[in-house]
GROMACS .gro file of C-alpha atoms in nm:
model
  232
    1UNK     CA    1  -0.021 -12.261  13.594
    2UNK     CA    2  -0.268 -12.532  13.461
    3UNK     CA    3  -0.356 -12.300  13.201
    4UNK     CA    4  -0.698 -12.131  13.143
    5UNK     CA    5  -0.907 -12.391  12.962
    6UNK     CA    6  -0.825 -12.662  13.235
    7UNK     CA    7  -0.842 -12.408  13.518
    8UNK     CA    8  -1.227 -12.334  13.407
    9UNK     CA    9  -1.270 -12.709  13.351
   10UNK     CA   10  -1.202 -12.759  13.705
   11UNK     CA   11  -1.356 -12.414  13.850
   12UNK     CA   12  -1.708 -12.591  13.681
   13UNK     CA   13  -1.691 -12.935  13.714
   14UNK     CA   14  -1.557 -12.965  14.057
   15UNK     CA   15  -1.664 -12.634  14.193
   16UNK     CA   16  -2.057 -12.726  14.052
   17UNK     CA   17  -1.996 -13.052  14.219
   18UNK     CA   18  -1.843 -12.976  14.478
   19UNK     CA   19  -1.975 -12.637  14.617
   20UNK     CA   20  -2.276 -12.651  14.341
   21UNK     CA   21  -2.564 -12.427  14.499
   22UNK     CA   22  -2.897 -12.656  14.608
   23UNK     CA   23  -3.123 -12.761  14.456
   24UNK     CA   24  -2.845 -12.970  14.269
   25UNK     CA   25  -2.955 -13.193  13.964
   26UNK     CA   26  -2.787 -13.452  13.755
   27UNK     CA   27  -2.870 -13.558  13.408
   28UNK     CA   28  -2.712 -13.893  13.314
   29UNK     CA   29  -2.793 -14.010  12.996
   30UNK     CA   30  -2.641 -14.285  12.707
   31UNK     CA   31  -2.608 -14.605  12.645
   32UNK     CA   32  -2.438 -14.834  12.975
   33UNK     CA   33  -2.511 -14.829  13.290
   34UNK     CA   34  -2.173 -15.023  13.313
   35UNK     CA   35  -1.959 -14.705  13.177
   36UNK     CA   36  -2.153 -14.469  13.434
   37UNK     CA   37  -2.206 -14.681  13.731
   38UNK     CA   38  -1.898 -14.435  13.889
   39UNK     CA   39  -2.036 -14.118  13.815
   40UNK     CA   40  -2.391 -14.192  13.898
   41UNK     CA   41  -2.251 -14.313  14.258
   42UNK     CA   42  -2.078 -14.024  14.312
   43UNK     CA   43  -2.363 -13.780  14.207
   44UNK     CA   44  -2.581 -13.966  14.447
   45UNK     CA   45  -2.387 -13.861  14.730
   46UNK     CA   46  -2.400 -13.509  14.614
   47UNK     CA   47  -2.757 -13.454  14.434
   48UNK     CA   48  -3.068 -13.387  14.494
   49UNK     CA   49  -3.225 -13.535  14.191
   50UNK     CA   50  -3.079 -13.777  13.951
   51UNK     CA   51  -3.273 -13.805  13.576
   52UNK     CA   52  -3.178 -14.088  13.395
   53UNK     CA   53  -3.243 -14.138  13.049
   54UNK     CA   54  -3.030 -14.265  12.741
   55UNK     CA   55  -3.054 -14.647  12.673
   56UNK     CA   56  -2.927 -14.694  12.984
   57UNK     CA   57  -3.281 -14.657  13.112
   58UNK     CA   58  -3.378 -15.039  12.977
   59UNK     CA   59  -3.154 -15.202  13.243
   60UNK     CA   60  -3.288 -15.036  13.508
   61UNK     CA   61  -3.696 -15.105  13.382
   62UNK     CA   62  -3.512 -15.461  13.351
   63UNK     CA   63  -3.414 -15.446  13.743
   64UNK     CA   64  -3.750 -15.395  13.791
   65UNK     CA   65  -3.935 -15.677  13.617
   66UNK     CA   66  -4.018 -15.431  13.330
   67UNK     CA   67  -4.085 -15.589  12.945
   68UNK     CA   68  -3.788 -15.403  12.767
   69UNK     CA   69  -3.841 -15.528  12.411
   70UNK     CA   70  -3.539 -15.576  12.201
   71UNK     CA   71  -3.396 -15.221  12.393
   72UNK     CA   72  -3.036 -15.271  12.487
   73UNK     CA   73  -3.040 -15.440  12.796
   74UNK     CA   74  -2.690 -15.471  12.989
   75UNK     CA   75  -2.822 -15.800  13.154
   76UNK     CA   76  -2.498 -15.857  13.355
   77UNK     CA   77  -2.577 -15.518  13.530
   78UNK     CA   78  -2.909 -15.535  13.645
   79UNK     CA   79  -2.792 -15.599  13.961
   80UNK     CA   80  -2.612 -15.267  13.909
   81UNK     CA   81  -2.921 -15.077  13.855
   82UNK     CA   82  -3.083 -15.227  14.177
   83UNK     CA   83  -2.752 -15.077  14.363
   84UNK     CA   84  -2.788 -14.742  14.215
   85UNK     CA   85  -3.179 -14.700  14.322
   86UNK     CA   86  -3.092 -14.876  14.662
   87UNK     CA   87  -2.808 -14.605  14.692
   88UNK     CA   88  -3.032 -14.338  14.572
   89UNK     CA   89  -3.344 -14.415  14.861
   90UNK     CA   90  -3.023 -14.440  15.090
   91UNK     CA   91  -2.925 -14.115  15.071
   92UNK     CA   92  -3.238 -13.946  15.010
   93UNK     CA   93  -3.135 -13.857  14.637
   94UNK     CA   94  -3.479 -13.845  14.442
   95UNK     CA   95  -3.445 -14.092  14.079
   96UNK     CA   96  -3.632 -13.989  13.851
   97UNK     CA   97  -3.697 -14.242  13.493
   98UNK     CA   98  -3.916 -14.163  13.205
   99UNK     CA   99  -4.304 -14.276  13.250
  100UNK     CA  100  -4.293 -14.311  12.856
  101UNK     CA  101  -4.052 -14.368  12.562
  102UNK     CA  102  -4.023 -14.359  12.190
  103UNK     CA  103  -4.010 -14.698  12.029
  104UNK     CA  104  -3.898 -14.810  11.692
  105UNK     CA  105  -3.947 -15.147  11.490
  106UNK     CA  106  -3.547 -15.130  11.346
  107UNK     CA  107  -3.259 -14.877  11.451
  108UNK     CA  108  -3.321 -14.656  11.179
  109UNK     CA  109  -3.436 -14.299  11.147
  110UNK     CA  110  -3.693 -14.416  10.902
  111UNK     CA  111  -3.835 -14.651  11.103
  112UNK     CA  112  -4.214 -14.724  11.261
  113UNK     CA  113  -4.265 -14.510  11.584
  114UNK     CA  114  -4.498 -14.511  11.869
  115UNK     CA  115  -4.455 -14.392  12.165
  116UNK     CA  116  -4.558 -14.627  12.500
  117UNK     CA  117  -4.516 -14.593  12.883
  118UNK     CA  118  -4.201 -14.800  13.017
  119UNK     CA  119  -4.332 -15.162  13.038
  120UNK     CA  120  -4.567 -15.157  12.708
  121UNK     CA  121  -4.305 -15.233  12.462
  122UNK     CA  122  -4.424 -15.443  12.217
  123UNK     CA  123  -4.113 -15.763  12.115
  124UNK     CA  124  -3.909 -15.667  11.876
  125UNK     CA  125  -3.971 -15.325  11.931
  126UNK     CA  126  -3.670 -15.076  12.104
  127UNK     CA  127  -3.675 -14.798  12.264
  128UNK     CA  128  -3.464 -14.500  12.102
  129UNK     CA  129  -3.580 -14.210  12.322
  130UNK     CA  130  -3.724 -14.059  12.650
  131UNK     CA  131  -4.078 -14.032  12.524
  132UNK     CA  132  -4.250 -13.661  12.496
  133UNK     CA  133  -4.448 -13.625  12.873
  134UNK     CA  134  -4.130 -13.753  13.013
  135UNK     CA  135  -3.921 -13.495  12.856
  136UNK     CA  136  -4.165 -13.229  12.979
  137UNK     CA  137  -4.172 -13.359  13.342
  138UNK     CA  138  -3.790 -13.389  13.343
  139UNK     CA  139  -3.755 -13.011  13.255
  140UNK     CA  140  -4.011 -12.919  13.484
  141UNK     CA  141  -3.880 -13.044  13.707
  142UNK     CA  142  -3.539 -12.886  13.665
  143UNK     CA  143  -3.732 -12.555  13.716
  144UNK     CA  144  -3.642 -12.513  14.083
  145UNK     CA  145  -3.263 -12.610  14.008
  146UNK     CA  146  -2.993 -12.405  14.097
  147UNK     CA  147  -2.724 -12.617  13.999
  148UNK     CA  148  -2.760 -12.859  13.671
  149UNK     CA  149  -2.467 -13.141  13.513
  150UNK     CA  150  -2.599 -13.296  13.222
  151UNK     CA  151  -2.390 -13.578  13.118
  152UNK     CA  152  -2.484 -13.835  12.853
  153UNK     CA  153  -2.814 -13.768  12.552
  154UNK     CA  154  -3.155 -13.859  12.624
  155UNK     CA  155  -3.168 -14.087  12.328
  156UNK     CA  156  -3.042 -14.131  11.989
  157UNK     CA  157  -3.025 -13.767  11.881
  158UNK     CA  158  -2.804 -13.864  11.551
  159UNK     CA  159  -3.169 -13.952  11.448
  160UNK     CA  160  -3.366 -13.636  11.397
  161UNK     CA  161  -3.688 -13.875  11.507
  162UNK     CA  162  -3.504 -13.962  11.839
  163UNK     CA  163  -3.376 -13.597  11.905
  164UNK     CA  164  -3.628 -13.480  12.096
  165UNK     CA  165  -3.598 -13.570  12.408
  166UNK     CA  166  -3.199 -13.440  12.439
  167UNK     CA  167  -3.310 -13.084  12.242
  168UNK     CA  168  -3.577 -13.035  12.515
  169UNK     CA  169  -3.332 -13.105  12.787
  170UNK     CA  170  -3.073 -12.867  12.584
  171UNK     CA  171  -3.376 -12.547  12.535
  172UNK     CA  172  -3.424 -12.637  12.918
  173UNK     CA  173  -3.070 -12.613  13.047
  174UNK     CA  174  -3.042 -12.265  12.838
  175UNK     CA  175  -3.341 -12.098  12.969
  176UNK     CA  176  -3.275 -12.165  13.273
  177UNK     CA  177  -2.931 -12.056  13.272
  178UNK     CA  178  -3.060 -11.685  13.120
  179UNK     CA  179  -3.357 -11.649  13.309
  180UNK     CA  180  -3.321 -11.799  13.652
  181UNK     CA  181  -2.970 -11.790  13.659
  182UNK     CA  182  -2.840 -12.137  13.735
  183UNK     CA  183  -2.512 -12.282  13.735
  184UNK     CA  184  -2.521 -12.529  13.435
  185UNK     CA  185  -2.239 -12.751  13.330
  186UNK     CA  186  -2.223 -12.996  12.993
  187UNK     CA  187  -1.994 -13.266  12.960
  188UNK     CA  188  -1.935 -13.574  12.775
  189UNK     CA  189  -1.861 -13.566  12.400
  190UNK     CA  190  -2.261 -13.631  12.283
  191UNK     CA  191  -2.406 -13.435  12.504
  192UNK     CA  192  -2.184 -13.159  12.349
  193UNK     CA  193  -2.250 -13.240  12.022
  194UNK     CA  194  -2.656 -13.223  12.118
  195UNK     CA  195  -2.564 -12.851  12.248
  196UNK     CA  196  -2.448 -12.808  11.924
  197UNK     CA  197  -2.691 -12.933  11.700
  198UNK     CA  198  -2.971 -12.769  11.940
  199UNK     CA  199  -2.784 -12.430  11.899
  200UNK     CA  200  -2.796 -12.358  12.250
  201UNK     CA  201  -2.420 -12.400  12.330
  202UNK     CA  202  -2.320 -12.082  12.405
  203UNK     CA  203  -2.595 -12.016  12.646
  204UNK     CA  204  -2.501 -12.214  12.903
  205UNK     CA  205  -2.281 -12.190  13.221
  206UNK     CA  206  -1.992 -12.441  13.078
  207UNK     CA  207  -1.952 -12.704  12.830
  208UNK     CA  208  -1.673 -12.930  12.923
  209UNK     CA  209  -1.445 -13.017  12.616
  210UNK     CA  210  -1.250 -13.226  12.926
  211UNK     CA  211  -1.400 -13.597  12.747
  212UNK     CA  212  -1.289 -13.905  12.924
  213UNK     CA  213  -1.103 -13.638  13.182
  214UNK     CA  214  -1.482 -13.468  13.277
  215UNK     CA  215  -1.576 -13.810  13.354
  216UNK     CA  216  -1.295 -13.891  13.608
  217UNK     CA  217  -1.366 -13.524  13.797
  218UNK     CA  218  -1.767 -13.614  13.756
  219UNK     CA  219  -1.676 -13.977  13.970
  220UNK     CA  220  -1.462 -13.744  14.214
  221UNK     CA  221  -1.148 -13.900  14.069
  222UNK     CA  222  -0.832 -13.683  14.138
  223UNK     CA  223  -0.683 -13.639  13.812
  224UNK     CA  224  -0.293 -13.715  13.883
  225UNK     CA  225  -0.156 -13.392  13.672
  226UNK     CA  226  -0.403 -13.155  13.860
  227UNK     CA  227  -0.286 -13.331  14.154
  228UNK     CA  228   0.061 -13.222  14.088
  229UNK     CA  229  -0.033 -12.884  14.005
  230UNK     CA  230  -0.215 -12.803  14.337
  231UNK     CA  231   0.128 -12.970  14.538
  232UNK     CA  232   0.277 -12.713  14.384
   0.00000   0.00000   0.00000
């Protein structure tokens, strides 16, 4: 037996994306497009909408000619991003970026904010969250949702300044798990730690405590020990 915690682990993660019930929606958040290019391929395949936010979003406003400021840009992988929205219009998978973000002058919780639509930033300014109408349009647009994997925070939610985009997505992902009833699965070890801090973690369908293993079943990776355990 593969024991109870892994057996759940696999009845979420691979069952929601798997078998998930449509409307199907991805949340992909953090830093590198370079560490997620794998699971956002594989969630194209299976999703109906794919919300990107995180860092990552810089490289793909850089893919598009956007001015990015001194955001982290992972310049080797804007090609990346273009194959990721080319995939996405492909296979009919609707990706959705922020319209605004907030900006900061230094990488500090104490330092200036304003908050621009993607393509305003100022130089030497850096984005260090999905800015507030883009948080709201993201979790109304969750609304019709059946089936919801959040993987990866909105921003830099160590930073109470920069929390609010991942706390909305957190208050969303509970509600709608209470009141509407959707299937809603958390993985990655920030994106637990925001359900945590938000206080919403034990109102939701699963949180995976699976780490770099959540990752591998969220590309569609057959982990070799499960492997085993189903020849069995």
């Amino acid at each position: 037996v593969s024991g109870f915690l892994m057996a759940k682990e696999l009845e979420y993660l691979d069952g929601a994306i798997t078998h998930g019930a449509k409307p199907m929606t991805a949340i992909v958040g953090g830093s590198k497009v370079s560490s997620k290019i794998n699971v956002l391929k594989s969630l194209i395949e299976k999703c109906d909408q794919l919300m990107i936010g995180g860092a990552m979003i810089f490289t793909f406003f850089a893919a598009q000619g956007l001015k990015t400021g001194k955001s982290i840009v992972e310049s080797d992988h804007i090609n990346t991003a273009k194959e990721v929205m080319r995939l996405a219009k492909e296979k009919g998978c609707e990706l959705i970026l922020p319209d605004d973000v907030k900006i900061a002058d230094s990488f500090s919780n104490d330092a200036n904010t304003q908050t621009v639509r993607v393509g305003d930033i100022p130089d030497g300014w850096m984005g260090l969250d999905i800015g507030p109408l883009s948080a709201l349009y993201f979790v109304k647009r969750l609304e019709e949702s059946k089936t919801i994997i959040w993987n990866g925070p909105m921003g830099v939610f160590e930073f109470s300044n920069f929390a609010h985009g991942s706390l909305m997505i957190a208050e969303a992902l509970a509600d709608l798990t209470e009141l509407k009833g959707a299937i809603t699965v958390v993985g990655g070890g920030d994106t637990v730690a925001v359900m945590k801090q938000s206080g919403f973690a034990d109102r939701v369908s699963h949180i995976s405590t699976g780490g770099g293993a959540s990752l591998e079943i969220l590309e569609g990776k057959q982990l070799p020990g499960v492997t085993q355990l189903d020849d069995r």
